[in-house]
Coordinates of C-alpha atoms and ligand atoms in Angstrom, one line a residue:
V1 CA -22.3 7.4 31.0
P2 CA -21.9 8.0 27.3
Y3 CA -23.1 11.4 26.1
L4 CA -22.6 13.9 23.3
E5 CA -21.7 17.5 23.8
D6 CA -23.8 18.9 20.9
A7 CA -27.0 17.5 19.3
L8 CA -25.4 18.0 15.8
H9 CA -22.6 15.6 16.7
R10 CA -25.0 12.6 16.7
E11 CA -26.1 13.3 13.1
R12 CA -22.5 13.8 12.0
I13 CA -21.2 10.7 13.7
I14 CA -24.0 8.5 12.2
H15 CA -23.4 10.1 8.8
G16 CA -19.6 9.3 9.2
M17 CA -20.4 5.7 10.2
Q18 CA -22.5 5.2 7.0
A19 CA -19.7 6.8 4.9
G20 CA -17.0 4.7 6.5
T21 CA -15.1 7.4 8.4
V22 CA -15.8 9.1 11.7
P23 CA -13.5 12.1 12.2
L24 CA -11.3 11.9 15.3
K25 CA -12.5 15.2 16.7
Y26 CA -15.6 13.5 18.1
A27 CA -13.3 11.4 20.3
Y28 CA -12.5 14.5 22.3
A29 CA -16.0 15.8 23.0
G30 CA -18.7 14.9 25.5
S31 CA -18.1 11.6 27.4
A32 CA -15.1 10.9 25.0
A33 CA -13.3 13.9 26.6
H34 CA -13.3 12.2 29.9
M35 CA -11.8 9.0 28.3
H36 CA -9.2 11.3 26.6
D37 CA -8.4 12.7 30.0
V38 CA -7.6 9.2 31.3
L39 CA -5.7 8.3 28.1
A40 CA -3.6 11.5 28.4
H41 CA -2.0 10.2 31.6
T42 CA -0.7 7.0 30.0
S43 CA 3.0 6.6 29.0
G44 CA 2.0 5.7 25.5
Y45 CA 0.2 9.0 24.9
L46 CA 3.0 11.0 26.5
S47 CA 5.6 9.4 24.2
V48 CA 3.6 10.5 21.1
V49 CA 2.9 14.0 22.5
G50 CA 6.6 14.8 23.3
A51 CA 8.2 17.1 25.8
A52 CA 7.2 20.7 26.5
T53 CA 10.8 21.5 27.4
H54 CA 11.8 20.7 23.8
E55 CA 9.0 23.0 22.4
V56 CA 10.0 25.9 24.6
S57 CA 13.8 25.6 24.0
A58 CA 13.1 25.5 20.2
L59 CA 10.9 28.6 20.6
A60 CA 13.5 30.5 22.6
M61 CA 16.1 29.7 19.8
A62 CA 13.7 30.8 17.1
L63 CA 12.6 34.0 18.8
P64 CA 15.6 35.1 20.9
D65 CA 14.5 38.8 21.1
K66 CA 11.0 38.3 22.2
I67 CA 8.4 35.5 22.4
P68 CA 5.0 37.2 22.1
N69 CA 3.1 37.3 25.4
Q70 CA -0.3 36.7 23.8
L71 CA -0.8 33.1 23.1
A72 CA -3.6 31.4 21.2
E73 CA -3.4 27.7 21.8
I74 CA -5.4 25.3 19.5
G75 CA -6.2 21.9 21.1
P76 CA -5.0 22.2 24.7
G77 CA -6.5 18.8 25.4
N78 CA -6.9 18.3 29.2
G79 CA -4.4 21.2 29.8
T80 CA -1.6 19.0 31.3
H81 CA 0.8 19.6 28.4
T82 CA -0.2 23.3 28.3
C83 CA 0.7 23.7 32.0
A84 CA 4.1 22.1 31.4
F85 CA 4.7 24.4 28.4
L86 CA 3.7 27.5 30.3
E87 CA 5.8 26.5 33.3
C88 CA 8.8 26.3 31.0
L89 CA 7.9 29.6 29.3
R90 CA 7.9 31.2 32.7
Q91 CA 11.6 30.5 32.9
T92 CA 12.1 32.9 30.0
D93 CA 11.5 36.6 30.4
L94 CA 7.9 36.6 29.6
S95 CA 5.5 38.5 31.8
H96 CA 1.8 39.2 31.8
L97 CA 0.8 36.2 29.7
R98 CA -2.6 36.5 27.9
Y99 CA -3.9 33.1 26.9
L100 CA -6.8 32.1 24.6
G101 CA -7.5 28.3 24.4
L102 CA -9.4 27.2 21.3
D103 CA -10.8 23.7 20.8
F104 CA -13.5 21.7 19.2
S105 CA -14.3 20.3 22.6
A106 CA -16.1 22.4 25.2
T107 CA -15.5 19.6 27.8
L108 CA -11.7 19.5 27.2
L109 CA -11.6 23.4 27.3
A110 CA -13.2 23.2 30.7
H111 CA -10.6 20.6 31.9
A112 CA -7.8 22.8 30.6
C113 CA -9.1 25.9 32.1
R114 CA -9.5 24.3 35.5
R115 CA -5.8 23.1 35.4
L116 CA -4.5 26.4 34.2
G117 CA -6.5 28.3 36.8
E118 CA -5.3 26.0 39.6
R119 CA -1.6 26.7 38.7
N120 CA -2.2 30.4 38.2
L121 CA 0.0 30.3 35.1
V122 CA -1.6 33.2 33.1
Q123 CA -2.8 36.6 34.0
D124 CA -5.6 36.7 31.4
L125 CA -7.4 33.5 30.5
A126 CA -10.1 33.1 27.8
T127 CA -11.5 30.2 25.8
A128 CA -13.5 29.8 22.6
L129 CA -14.9 26.9 20.6
W130 CA -13.5 26.4 17.1
D131 CA -13.4 23.6 14.6
I132 CA -10.1 24.3 12.7
E133 CA -11.0 21.6 10.2
E134 CA -14.1 23.5 9.1
F135 CA -13.6 27.3 8.7
H136 CA -11.4 30.1 9.8
T137 CA -12.5 32.2 12.8
K138 CA -12.7 35.9 13.8
Q139 CA -12.5 35.0 17.5
I140 CA -8.7 35.4 17.6
L141 CA -9.0 38.9 16.0
R142 CA -11.6 40.0 18.5
W143 CA -9.6 38.8 21.5
R144 CA -6.1 39.9 20.5
Y145 CA -4.3 43.3 20.9
S146 CA -3.8 43.7 17.1
S147 CA -0.9 46.1 17.5
E148 CA 1.3 43.3 18.9
P149 CA 2.2 39.9 17.3
L150 CA 0.5 36.8 18.5
L151 CA 1.9 33.3 19.0
V152 CA -0.3 30.4 17.9
C153 CA 0.6 27.1 19.6
V154 CA -0.4 23.7 18.2
L155 CA 1.4 21.4 20.6
G156 CA 1.7 17.7 21.2
H157 CA 1.2 16.3 17.6
T158 CA -2.3 17.7 17.4
L159 CA -1.8 18.4 13.6
G160 CA -0.8 14.8 12.9
N161 CA -4.3 13.6 13.9
L162 CA -6.4 15.9 11.7
E163 CA -8.2 14.7 8.6
D164 CA -6.5 17.4 6.5
P165 CA -3.6 19.3 8.3
V166 CA -2.8 21.6 5.4
H167 CA -6.5 22.8 5.3
A168 CA -6.4 23.4 9.1
L169 CA -3.1 25.3 8.8
R170 CA -4.7 27.5 6.1
N171 CA -7.7 28.2 8.4
I172 CA -5.3 29.2 11.1
A173 CA -3.4 31.5 8.8
L174 CA -6.7 33.1 7.7
S175 CA -7.6 33.6 11.4
T176 CA -4.3 35.5 12.2
Q177 CA -2.5 38.5 10.8
A178 CA 0.8 39.2 9.0
G179 CA 3.7 39.1 11.5
D180 CA 2.0 36.5 13.8
F181 CA 3.9 33.3 14.6
I182 CA 3.0 29.7 15.0
V183 CA 4.8 27.0 16.9
A184 CA 3.8 23.4 16.4
S185 CA 5.3 20.1 17.4
L186 CA 5.0 16.9 15.4
A187 CA 5.9 13.2 15.9
L188 CA 8.4 12.0 13.4
M189 CA 8.9 8.6 11.7
P190 CA 11.7 6.8 13.5
P191 CA 14.6 6.1 11.0
D192 CA 14.6 2.4 11.9
L193 CA 11.0 1.7 11.1
D194 CA 9.6 -1.0 13.3
E195 CA 5.8 -1.4 13.1
T196 CA 5.6 -3.0 16.6
A197 CA 7.3 0.0 18.2
V198 CA 5.2 2.6 16.3
L199 CA 1.9 0.8 17.2
S200 CA 2.8 0.0 20.8
P201 CA 1.6 3.4 22.4
Y202 CA -1.8 2.6 20.9
R203 CA -2.2 -1.0 22.3
G204 CA -4.5 -1.4 25.2
A205 CA -8.0 -1.0 26.4
T206 CA -7.7 2.7 27.4
F207 CA -6.9 3.8 23.9
A208 CA -9.5 1.6 22.3
A209 CA -12.2 2.8 24.7
A210 CA -11.3 6.5 24.0
V211 CA -11.4 6.1 20.2
L212 CA -14.6 4.0 20.2
E213 CA -16.5 6.3 22.6
P214 CA -18.2 8.4 19.9
L215 CA -19.8 5.3 18.5
R216 CA -20.9 4.3 22.0
A217 CA -22.2 7.8 22.6
V218 CA -24.6 7.6 19.7
G219 CA -26.0 4.4 21.1
L220 CA -24.1 1.6 19.4
D221 CA -23.6 -1.5 21.6
E222 CA -19.9 -1.6 22.3
G223 CA -19.9 -5.5 22.2
V224 CA -20.4 -5.5 18.4
L225 CA -17.1 -3.7 17.7
S226 CA -13.4 -4.0 18.2
L227 CA -10.5 -1.7 17.3
E228 CA -7.9 -2.9 14.8
L229 CA -4.6 -1.0 14.3
R230 CA -2.2 -1.0 11.5
L231 CA 0.6 1.1 10.0
A232 CA -0.2 2.4 6.5
E233 CA 2.7 4.2 4.9
R234 CA 3.7 6.5 7.7
A235 CA 0.3 6.7 9.5
V236 CA -1.1 4.7 12.4
V237 CA -4.6 3.8 11.3
G238 CA -7.4 2.7 13.7
E239 CA -10.5 1.0 12.4
A240 CA -13.6 -0.1 14.3
V241 CA -14.5 -3.6 13.0
F242 CA -18.0 -5.1 13.4
N243 CA -17.7 -8.6 14.9
R244 CA -21.3 -9.4 13.8
A245 CA -23.8 -8.1 11.3
T246 CA -25.7 -5.2 12.9
T247 CA -28.4 -2.8 11.9
F248 CA -28.1 0.6 13.6
A249 CA -29.8 3.9 12.8
G250 CA -31.5 2.4 9.8
C251 CA -28.2 1.2 8.3
Y252 CA -26.9 -2.3 7.8
F253 CA -23.3 -3.1 8.8
S254 CA -22.0 -6.5 7.7
R255 CA -19.7 -8.7 9.8
R256 CA -16.0 -7.5 9.4
Q257 CA -17.2 -4.1 8.0
R258 CA -14.8 -1.3 9.0
I259 CA -15.2 2.3 10.1
H260 CA -12.1 4.4 9.9
C261 CA -11.9 6.3 13.2
F262 CA -8.2 7.1 14.0
T263 CA -5.2 8.5 12.1
S264 CA -1.9 9.6 13.5
R265 CA 0.7 10.5 10.8
R266 CA 4.4 10.3 11.4
Y267 CA 6.4 12.9 9.4
L268 CA 9.7 13.2 7.7
P269 CA 11.2 16.6 8.7
Q270 CA 11.1 18.0 5.1
E271 CA 7.5 16.9 4.7
A272 CA 6.5 18.8 7.8
V273 CA 8.1 22.0 6.5
Q274 CA 6.3 21.6 3.1
M275 CA 3.0 21.2 4.9
F276 CA 3.4 24.6 6.5
S277 CA 4.6 26.2 3.3
A278 CA 1.7 24.8 1.4
A279 CA -0.7 26.5 3.8
G280 CA 1.0 29.9 3.4
W281 CA 3.3 29.9 6.5
D282 CA 7.0 30.9 6.2
V283 CA 9.0 28.4 8.3
F284 CA 12.2 30.0 9.7
H285 CA 13.2 27.5 12.4
T286 CA 12.9 23.8 13.0
A287 CA 14.4 21.7 15.9
M288 CA 14.5 18.0 16.3
D289 CA 14.8 16.4 19.8
E290 CA 17.7 14.2 20.8
D291 CA 16.2 10.9 19.8
A292 CA 14.9 12.3 16.5
T293 CA 11.3 11.4 17.4
H294 CA 9.8 14.9 17.5
L295 CA 10.1 18.1 15.5
V296 CA 9.2 21.6 16.5
V297 CA 8.4 24.0 13.6
V298 CA 8.3 27.8 14.1
A299 CA 6.8 29.8 11.2
R300 CA 5.6 33.4 10.5
Q301 CA 2.4 34.5 8.8
Ligands
SAM401 C1 -4.1 14.8 20.7 S1 -5.0 16.0 21.6 C2 -3.6 17.0 22.0 C3 -3.8 17.7 23.3 C4 -2.6 18.5 23.8 N1 -2.1 19.5 22.9 C5 -1.5 17.6 24.3 O1 -0.4 17.8 23.9 O2 -1.8 16.7 25.1 C6 -5.8 17.0 20.3 C7 -6.5 18.3 20.8 O3 -6.9 18.9 19.6 C8 -8.3 19.2 19.7 N2 -8.9 19.0 18.3 C9 -9.0 17.9 17.6 N3 -9.6 18.2 16.4 C10 -9.9 19.5 16.4 C11 -10.5 20.4 15.5 N4 -11.0 19.9 14.3 N5 -10.7 21.7 15.8 C12 -10.2 22.1 17.0 N6 -9.6 21.3 18.0 C13 -9.5 20.0 17.7 C14 -8.8 18.1 20.6 O4 -10.1 18.4 21.2 C15 -7.7 18.0 21.6 O5 -7.8 19.1 22.6

């Protein structure tokens, strides 16, 4: 059953439809979170997200003396990737892990918490709602032991899907303190660009249903829309296209009118580093995986 998590989301999604862009964050909340949970098990999704083993080995290289044991993860999704990441971290010398999960979606935070709890991977588990695309937050400061550095984790290409990743990275910097670290993983542009290969993880009904769910959740008849994908520069773009003229929420949408509802950028390594620098982070380690499809960036505040 389609539903929204917050009454304000309806207003914002409808406003986005009228303006021609619905931010992707709504495709993770309410009933869309359950669709995301299904999508997150598909091989296409997993290929974009990358491997937790790569993230942890890059982190161990970057911080050989000590990986902080207080982790603030932004965007844990359904928690599956987080569990794999924490399992790998357990192989290092870390003990007594404190974990704070932060997300736009209360529903996904609940999924992630359940999975983390079942595996007993952290000693101290907390969650908080935060929209990193809007403002900075004091919630990390309130939760942390401020005498010790903190590690912010933004895993599985979460940054590449945001409307404005530099703004989000600035909000994260403003929510942490000097000496804190960030580890982020990003999907790269394959050197031998092939549009079919880049778009292939996004083909199929599961992905389309997940991306279109916010429009369904505000009451739009799903039969009037289809999802079209294209590669624009180095970004995968998804647009909902009206297949017939429709009036919805007092607004007229013509046949073939488009609503932008998905972006997934692919980075060049130097571009990824510049993005962190532009947001005030000092990048001191990067690591590419074997097939040059993912990059891990480790930086200091
Ligand atoms: C692509 S999923 C990645 C999930 C997970 N890290 C993984 O690797 O599978 C993106 C995650 O970021 C969260 N997210 C998206 N936009 C956000 C925003 N503006 N503020 C906070 N969290 C956001 C989503 O709810 C979701 O949990």
